[in-house]
Tab-separated table of N, CA, C and O in Angstrom:
chain	number	residue	atom	x	y	z
H	1	MET	N	0.897	-1.272	-0.123
H	1	MET	CA	0.043	-0.026	-0.031
H	1	MET	C	0.912	1.285	0.057
H	1	MET	O	0.490	2.276	-0.523
H	2	ALA	N	1.901	1.170	0.660
H	2	ALA	CA	2.862	2.379	0.805
H	2	ALA	C	3.467	2.558	-0.522
H	2	ALA	O	3.548	3.797	-0.938
H	3	GLU	N	3.996	1.569	-1.449
H	3	GLU	CA	4.403	1.680	-2.748
H	3	GLU	C	3.339	2.335	-3.593
H	3	GLU	O	3.617	3.233	-4.429
H	4	ASN	N	2.096	1.826	-3.546
H	4	ASN	CA	1.027	2.302	-4.299
H	4	ASN	C	0.581	3.685	-4.018
H	4	ASN	O	0.059	4.410	-4.881
H	5	ALA	N	1.085	4.266	-2.832
H	5	ALA	CA	0.684	5.560	-2.406
H	5	ALA	C	1.865	6.535	-2.855
H	5	ALA	O	1.839	7.659	-2.687
H	6	GLY	N	2.825	5.872	-3.630
H	6	GLY	CA	3.945	6.681	-4.120
H	6	GLY	C	5.200	6.938	-3.276
H	6	GLY	O	5.989	7.705	-3.476
H	7	LEU	N	5.309	6.078	-2.077
H	7	LEU	CA	6.500	6.210	-1.280
H	7	LEU	C	7.582	5.454	-1.621
H	7	LEU	O	7.402	4.297	-2.241
H	8	THR	N	8.841	5.911	-1.490
H	8	THR	CA	10.059	5.043	-1.524
H	8	THR	C	10.779	5.108	-0.226
H	8	THR	O	10.373	5.814	0.700
H	9	ASN	N	11.884	4.385	-0.179
H	9	ASN	CA	12.656	4.251	1.008
H	9	ASN	C	11.926	3.900	2.134
H	9	ASN	O	11.859	4.567	3.280
H	10	ILE	N	11.063	2.847	1.958
H	10	ILE	CA	10.044	2.496	2.967
H	10	ILE	C	10.744	1.625	4.073
H	10	ILE	O	11.591	0.826	3.905
H	11	ASP	N	10.407	2.094	5.342
H	11	ASP	CA	10.775	1.491	6.648
H	11	ASP	C	9.352	1.003	7.251
H	11	ASP	O	8.474	1.729	7.475
H	12	VAL	N	9.338	-0.199	7.667
H	12	VAL	CA	8.190	-0.900	8.277
H	12	VAL	C	8.687	-1.380	9.667
H	12	VAL	O	9.577	-2.074	9.751
H	13	GLN	N	7.822	-1.052	10.653
H	13	GLN	CA	8.104	-1.599	12.018
H	13	GLN	C	6.710	-2.191	12.550
H	13	GLN	O	5.647	-1.598	12.119
H	14	VAL	N	6.748	-3.370	12.904
H	14	VAL	CA	5.568	-4.074	13.468
H	14	VAL	C	5.750	-4.321	14.924
H	14	VAL	O	6.806	-4.834	15.406
H	15	GLU	N	4.691	-3.982	15.601
H	15	GLU	CA	4.847	-4.118	17.141
H	15	GLU	C	3.489	-4.636	17.747
H	15	GLU	O	2.419	-4.377	17.158
H	16	CYS	N	3.603	-5.346	18.818
H	16	CYS	CA	2.415	-5.822	19.664
H	16	CYS	C	1.788	-4.556	20.322
H	16	CYS	O	2.526	-3.861	21.137
H	17	TYR	N	0.639	-4.175	19.869
H	17	TYR	CA	-0.083	-3.100	20.536
H	17	TYR	C	-0.576	-3.395	21.873
H	17	TYR	O	-0.303	-2.540	22.921
H	18	HIS	N	-1.178	-4.427	22.096
H	18	HIS	CA	-1.470	-4.852	23.505
H	18	HIS	C	-1.548	-6.359	23.386
H	18	HIS	O	-1.758	-7.120	22.381
H	19	LEU	N	-1.370	-6.892	24.580
H	19	LEU	CA	-1.296	-8.398	24.709
H	19	LEU	C	-1.866	-8.809	26.077
H	19	LEU	O	-1.373	-8.383	27.083
H	20	ILE	N	-3.022	-9.607	25.982
H	20	ILE	CA	-3.428	-10.095	27.214
H	20	ILE	C	-3.355	-11.684	27.063
H	20	ILE	O	-3.983	-12.309	26.223
H	21	ALA	N	-2.653	-12.144	27.983
H	21	ALA	CA	-2.508	-13.719	27.991
H	21	ALA	C	-3.144	-14.054	29.407
H	21	ALA	O	-2.671	-13.758	30.318
H	22	GLY	N	-4.126	-14.991	29.257
H	22	GLY	CA	-4.984	-15.198	30.329
H	22	GLY	C	-5.878	-14.137	30.850
H	22	GLY	O	-6.325	-13.369	30.025
H	23	GLU	N	-6.447	-14.261	32.021
H	23	GLU	CA	-7.575	-13.342	32.563
H	23	GLU	C	-6.900	-11.851	32.515
H	23	GLU	O	-5.818	-11.718	33.083
H	24	ALA	N	-7.690	-11.032	32.055
H	24	ALA	CA	-7.175	-9.624	31.909
H	24	ALA	C	-7.157	-8.987	33.408
H	24	ALA	O	-8.081	-9.297	34.185
H	25	ASP	N	-6.304	-8.100	33.364
H	25	ASP	CA	-6.144	-7.452	34.654
H	25	ASP	C	-7.454	-6.385	34.748
H	25	ASP	O	-8.075	-6.068	33.921
H	26	PRO	N	-8.005	-6.305	36.106
H	26	PRO	CA	-9.144	-5.448	36.240
H	26	PRO	C	-9.099	-4.049	35.543
H	26	PRO	O	-10.027	-3.420	35.196
H	27	ARG	N	-7.928	-3.462	35.550
H	27	ARG	CA	-7.713	-2.057	34.874
H	27	ARG	C	-7.942	-2.157	33.406
H	27	ARG	O	-8.636	-1.404	32.806
H	28	ILE	N	-7.449	-3.330	32.800
H	28	ILE	CA	-7.699	-3.507	31.336
H	28	ILE	C	-9.072	-3.672	31.073
H	28	ILE	O	-9.682	-3.273	30.046
H	29	LEU	N	-9.693	-4.604	31.871
H	29	LEU	CA	-11.212	-4.754	31.717
H	29	LEU	C	-12.032	-3.469	31.846
H	29	LEU	O	-12.963	-3.260	31.015
H	30	LYS	N	-11.589	-2.579	32.725
H	30	LYS	CA	-12.431	-1.188	32.757
H	30	LYS	C	-12.183	-0.528	31.463
H	30	LYS	O	-13.128	0.069	30.967
H	31	GLN	N	-10.912	-0.612	30.787
H	31	GLN	CA	-10.668	0.158	29.545
H	31	GLN	C	-11.538	-0.497	28.459
H	31	GLN	O	-12.132	0.242	27.701
H	32	TRP	N	-11.718	-1.767	28.461
H	32	TRP	CA	-12.437	-2.391	27.356
H	32	TRP	C	-13.930	-2.165	27.593
H	32	TRP	O	-14.654	-2.040	26.594
H	33	GLU	N	-14.375	-2.164	28.800
H	33	GLU	CA	-15.833	-1.733	29.115
H	33	GLU	C	-16.099	-0.340	28.520
H	33	GLU	O	-17.107	-0.184	27.788
H	34	LEU	N	-15.139	0.664	28.773
H	34	LEU	CA	-15.346	1.930	28.260
H	34	LEU	C	-15.337	1.984	26.609
H	34	LEU	O	-16.092	2.598	25.840
H	35	LYS	N	-14.423	1.157	26.151
H	35	LYS	CA	-14.278	1.006	24.586
H	35	LYS	C	-15.515	0.530	24.021
H	35	LYS	O	-16.068	1.026	23.058
H	36	LEU	N	-16.129	-0.490	24.588
H	36	LEU	CA	-17.293	-1.112	24.000
H	36	LEU	C	-18.565	-0.274	24.362
H	36	LEU	O	-19.441	-0.115	23.354
H	37	GLU	N	-18.539	0.614	25.384
H	37	GLU	CA	-19.640	1.501	25.491
H	37	GLU	C	-19.647	2.631	24.405
H	37	GLU	O	-20.628	2.922	23.934
H	38	ILE	N	-18.394	3.034	24.155
H	38	ILE	CA	-18.299	4.139	23.121
H	38	ILE	C	-18.667	3.546	21.798
H	38	ILE	O	-19.356	4.177	20.972
H	39	ALA	N	-18.325	2.299	21.554
H	39	ALA	CA	-18.621	1.626	20.159
H	39	ALA	C	-19.964	1.070	20.118
H	39	ALA	O	-20.481	0.741	18.912
H	40	ARG	N	-20.797	1.055	21.185
H	40	ARG	CA	-22.224	0.432	21.210
H	40	ARG	C	-23.114	0.960	20.097
H	40	ARG	O	-23.626	0.163	19.399
H	41	PRO	N	-23.195	2.466	19.794
H	41	PRO	CA	-24.092	2.585	18.661
H	41	PRO	C	-23.751	2.051	17.403
H	41	PRO	O	-24.559	1.509	16.564
H	42	GLN	N	-22.401	2.000	17.122
H	42	GLN	CA	-21.953	1.423	15.812
H	42	GLN	C	-22.148	-0.285	15.951
H	42	GLN	O	-22.613	-0.772	14.910
H	43	LEU	N	-21.770	-0.716	17.075
H	43	LEU	CA	-22.193	-2.199	17.048
H	43	LEU	C	-23.636	-2.579	16.882
H	43	LEU	O	-23.969	-3.528	16.355
H	44	ALA	N	-24.497	-1.670	17.520
H	44	ALA	CA	-25.876	-2.025	17.373
H	44	ALA	C	-26.222	-1.760	15.950
H	44	ALA	O	-27.114	-2.648	15.429
H	45	ARG	N	-25.663	-0.895	15.179
H	45	ARG	CA	-25.957	-0.743	13.705
H	45	ARG	C	-25.570	-1.942	13.127
H	45	ARG	O	-26.353	-2.330	12.231
H	46	VAL	N	-24.386	-2.342	13.343
H	46	VAL	CA	-23.808	-3.416	12.524
H	46	VAL	C	-24.433	-4.789	12.914
H	46	VAL	O	-24.681	-5.579	11.885
H	47	LEU	N	-24.795	-5.005	14.096
H	47	LEU	CA	-25.228	-6.329	14.498
H	47	LEU	C	-26.765	-6.346	14.447
H	47	LEU	O	-27.318	-7.475	14.704
H	48	GLY	N	-27.525	-5.278	14.212
H	48	GLY	CA	-28.815	-5.252	14.099
H	48	GLY	C	-29.696	-4.942	15.225
H	48	GLY	O	-30.767	-5.001	15.144
H	49	GLY	N	-29.098	-4.338	16.295
H	49	GLY	CA	-29.828	-3.864	17.388
H	49	GLY	C	-29.037	-3.743	18.692
H	49	GLY	O	-28.079	-4.311	18.876
H	50	GLU	N	-29.683	-3.052	19.663
H	50	GLU	CA	-29.076	-2.780	20.976
H	50	GLU	C	-28.859	-4.144	21.661
H	50	GLU	O	-27.857	-4.187	22.311
H	51	LEU	N	-29.870	-5.033	21.679
H	51	LEU	CA	-29.644	-6.222	22.452
H	51	LEU	C	-28.454	-6.909	21.953
H	51	LEU	O	-27.684	-7.625	22.749
H	52	GLU	N	-28.325	-7.044	20.599
H	52	GLU	CA	-27.320	-7.757	19.944
H	52	GLU	C	-25.758	-7.184	20.426
H	52	GLU	O	-24.990	-7.947	20.674
H	53	ALA	N	-25.764	-5.845	20.381
H	53	ALA	CA	-24.562	-5.157	20.750
H	53	ALA	C	-24.292	-5.432	22.168
H	53	ALA	O	-23.155	-5.610	22.537
H	54	GLN	N	-25.388	-5.382	23.109
H	54	GLN	CA	-24.900	-5.653	24.497
H	54	GLN	C	-24.520	-7.181	24.708
H	54	GLN	O	-23.663	-7.428	25.462
H	55	GLU	N	-25.219	-8.123	23.939
H	55	GLU	CA	-24.743	-9.539	24.071
H	55	GLU	C	-23.317	-9.664	23.617
H	55	GLU	O	-22.467	-10.478	24.215
H	56	GLN	N	-22.837	-9.167	22.460
H	56	GLN	CA	-21.554	-9.307	21.975
H	56	GLN	C	-20.582	-8.732	22.943
H	56	GLN	O	-19.501	-9.205	23.216
H	57	SER	N	-20.947	-7.457	23.462
H	57	SER	CA	-20.028	-6.874	24.453
H	57	SER	C	-19.857	-7.642	25.639
H	57	SER	O	-18.756	-7.849	26.145
H	58	ARG	N	-20.991	-8.213	26.180
H	58	ARG	CA	-20.877	-9.137	27.285
H	58	ARG	C	-20.028	-10.254	27.182
H	58	ARG	O	-19.262	-10.621	27.845
H	59	ALA	N	-20.267	-10.994	26.002
H	59	ALA	CA	-19.545	-12.102	25.609
H	59	ALA	C	-17.956	-11.798	25.450
H	59	ALA	O	-17.119	-12.607	25.938
H	60	PHE	N	-17.649	-10.716	24.898
H	60	PHE	CA	-16.217	-10.331	24.778
H	60	PHE	C	-15.547	-10.075	26.121
H	60	PHE	O	-14.509	-10.585	26.377
H	61	LEU	N	-16.332	-9.441	26.899
H	61	LEU	CA	-15.769	-9.066	28.366
H	61	LEU	C	-15.556	-10.483	29.123
H	61	LEU	O	-14.679	-10.609	29.936
H	62	GLU	N	-16.523	-11.313	29.073
H	62	GLU	CA	-16.475	-12.729	29.676
H	62	GLU	C	-15.314	-13.433	29.109
H	62	GLU	O	-14.635	-14.161	29.715
H	63	TYR	N	-15.070	-13.402	27.766
H	63	TYR	CA	-13.851	-14.034	27.138
H	63	TYR	C	-12.581	-13.372	27.836
H	63	TYR	O	-11.604	-14.143	28.153
H	64	LEU	N	-12.438	-12.053	27.952
H	64	LEU	CA	-11.246	-11.481	28.646
H	64	LEU	C	-11.091	-11.931	29.979
H	64	LEU	O	-9.985	-11.770	30.505
H	65	ARG	N	-12.255	-12.371	30.687
H	65	ARG	CA	-12.000	-12.812	32.048
H	65	ARG	C	-11.624	-14.294	32.302
H	65	ARG	O	-11.371	-14.673	33.302
H	66	ARG	N	-11.448	-14.999	31.099
H	66	ARG	CA	-11.184	-16.374	31.165
H	66	ARG	C	-9.644	-16.597	31.340
H	66	ARG	O	-8.887	-15.758	30.760
H	67	PRO	N	-9.318	-17.601	32.073
H	67	PRO	CA	-7.792	-17.869	32.212
H	67	PRO	C	-7.199	-18.454	31.008
H	67	PRO	O	-5.877	-18.546	30.888
H	68	ASP	N	-7.875	-19.024	30.057
H	68	ASP	CA	-7.377	-19.676	28.974
H	68	ASP	C	-7.432	-18.882	27.730
H	68	ASP	O	-7.589	-19.474	26.522
H	69	THR	N	-7.317	-17.599	27.676
H	69	THR	CA	-7.446	-16.797	26.265
H	69	THR	C	-6.145	-16.090	26.057
H	69	THR	O	-5.174	-15.857	26.935
H	70	LEU	N	-6.065	-15.546	24.863
H	70	LEU	CA	-4.850	-14.794	24.319
H	70	LEU	C	-5.507	-13.871	23.382
H	70	LEU	O	-6.268	-14.182	22.475
H	71	THR	N	-5.266	-12.585	23.692
H	71	THR	CA	-5.822	-11.455	22.871
H	71	THR	C	-4.630	-10.539	22.662
H	71	THR	O	-3.959	-10.174	23.421
H	72	TYR	N	-4.443	-9.995	21.311
H	72	TYR	CA	-3.511	-9.181	20.902
H	72	TYR	C	-3.820	-8.296	19.759
H	72	TYR	O	-4.725	-8.849	19.181
H	73	SER	N	-3.239	-7.204	19.725
H	73	SER	CA	-3.251	-6.331	18.481
H	73	SER	C	-2.014	-5.994	17.986
H	73	SER	O	-0.961	-5.930	18.745
H	74	THR	N	-1.889	-5.895	16.713
H	74	THR	CA	-0.655	-5.462	16.036
H	74	THR	C	-0.684	-3.961	15.508
H	74	THR	O	-1.819	-3.843	14.923
H	75	VAL	N	0.217	-3.210	15.628
H	75	VAL	CA	0.404	-2.003	15.065
H	75	VAL	C	1.570	-1.898	14.084
H	75	VAL	O	2.619	-2.331	14.377
H	76	PHE	N	1.281	-1.412	12.841
H	76	PHE	CA	2.312	-1.302	11.868
H	76	PHE	C	2.626	0.328	11.780
H	76	PHE	O	1.761	1.096	11.647
H	77	THR	N	3.881	0.662	11.846
H	77	THR	CA	4.392	1.821	11.547
H	77	THR	C	5.080	1.909	10.203
H	77	THR	O	6.143	1.345	10.193
H	78	ILE	N	4.680	2.699	9.248
H	78	ILE	CA	5.239	2.810	7.920
H	78	ILE	C	5.733	4.117	7.723
H	78	ILE	O	4.957	5.114	7.732
H	79	VAL	N	7.112	4.210	7.384
H	79	VAL	CA	7.608	5.615	7.003
H	79	VAL	C	8.238	5.595	5.496
H	79	VAL	O	8.903	4.500	5.312
H	80	GLY	N	7.899	6.484	4.884
H	80	GLY	CA	8.705	6.535	3.561
H	80	GLY	C	8.860	8.017	2.976
H	80	GLY	O	8.350	8.908	3.638
H	81	ARG	N	9.409	7.955	1.925
H	81	ARG	CA	9.457	9.355	1.270
H	81	ARG	C	8.547	9.347	0.147
H	81	ARG	O	8.346	8.382	-0.583
H	82	ASN	N	8.071	10.533	-0.219
H	82	ASN	CA	7.069	10.850	-1.503
H	82	ASN	C	7.935	10.679	-2.627
H	82	ASN	O	9.126	11.288	-2.807
H	83	LEU	N	7.586	9.817	-3.551
H	83	LEU	CA	8.217	9.501	-4.921
H	83	LEU	C	8.553	10.917	-5.589
H	83	LEU	O	9.587	11.007	-6.260
H	84	TYR	N	7.663	11.912	-5.475
H	84	TYR	CA	7.695	13.097	-6.247
H	84	TYR	C	8.339	14.206	-5.418
H	84	TYR	O	8.362	15.352	-5.872
H	85	GLU	N	8.767	13.853	-4.303
H	85	GLU	CA	9.538	14.922	-3.461
H	85	GLU	C	10.843	15.385	-4.157
H	85	GLU	O	11.548	14.575	-4.455
H	86	LEU	N	11.059	16.689	-4.166
H	86	LEU	CA	12.127	17.224	-4.755
H	86	LEU	C	13.425	17.001	-3.709
H	86	LEU	O	13.217	17.323	-2.585
H	87	GLU	N	14.458	16.810	-4.247
H	87	GLU	CA	15.738	16.635	-3.461
H	87	GLU	C	16.212	17.972	-3.273
H	87	GLU	O	16.246	18.870	-4.026
H	88	LEU	N	16.745	18.275	-2.024
H	88	LEU	CA	17.096	19.552	-1.838
H	88	LEU	C	18.685	19.731	-1.875
H	88	LEU	O	19.292	18.871	-1.679
């Protein structure tokens, strides 16, 4: 995608954004509760209703409370130069 955007001299870094192995810490659970609350209108729209959004949020938080789970996100940082940038 970076090349298609016209970038050259591309450098890519991949990092684990968050990692939850086993039961999530109570502080992490609170953060996820807030994230899901903020996302609820969109969840309801996509899932077909408020009850469905509540059920999916409940199920995900229950999943995070289990001792046999693994949850992670990956963040990609891509840096490059514009192909059309003039050399100084």
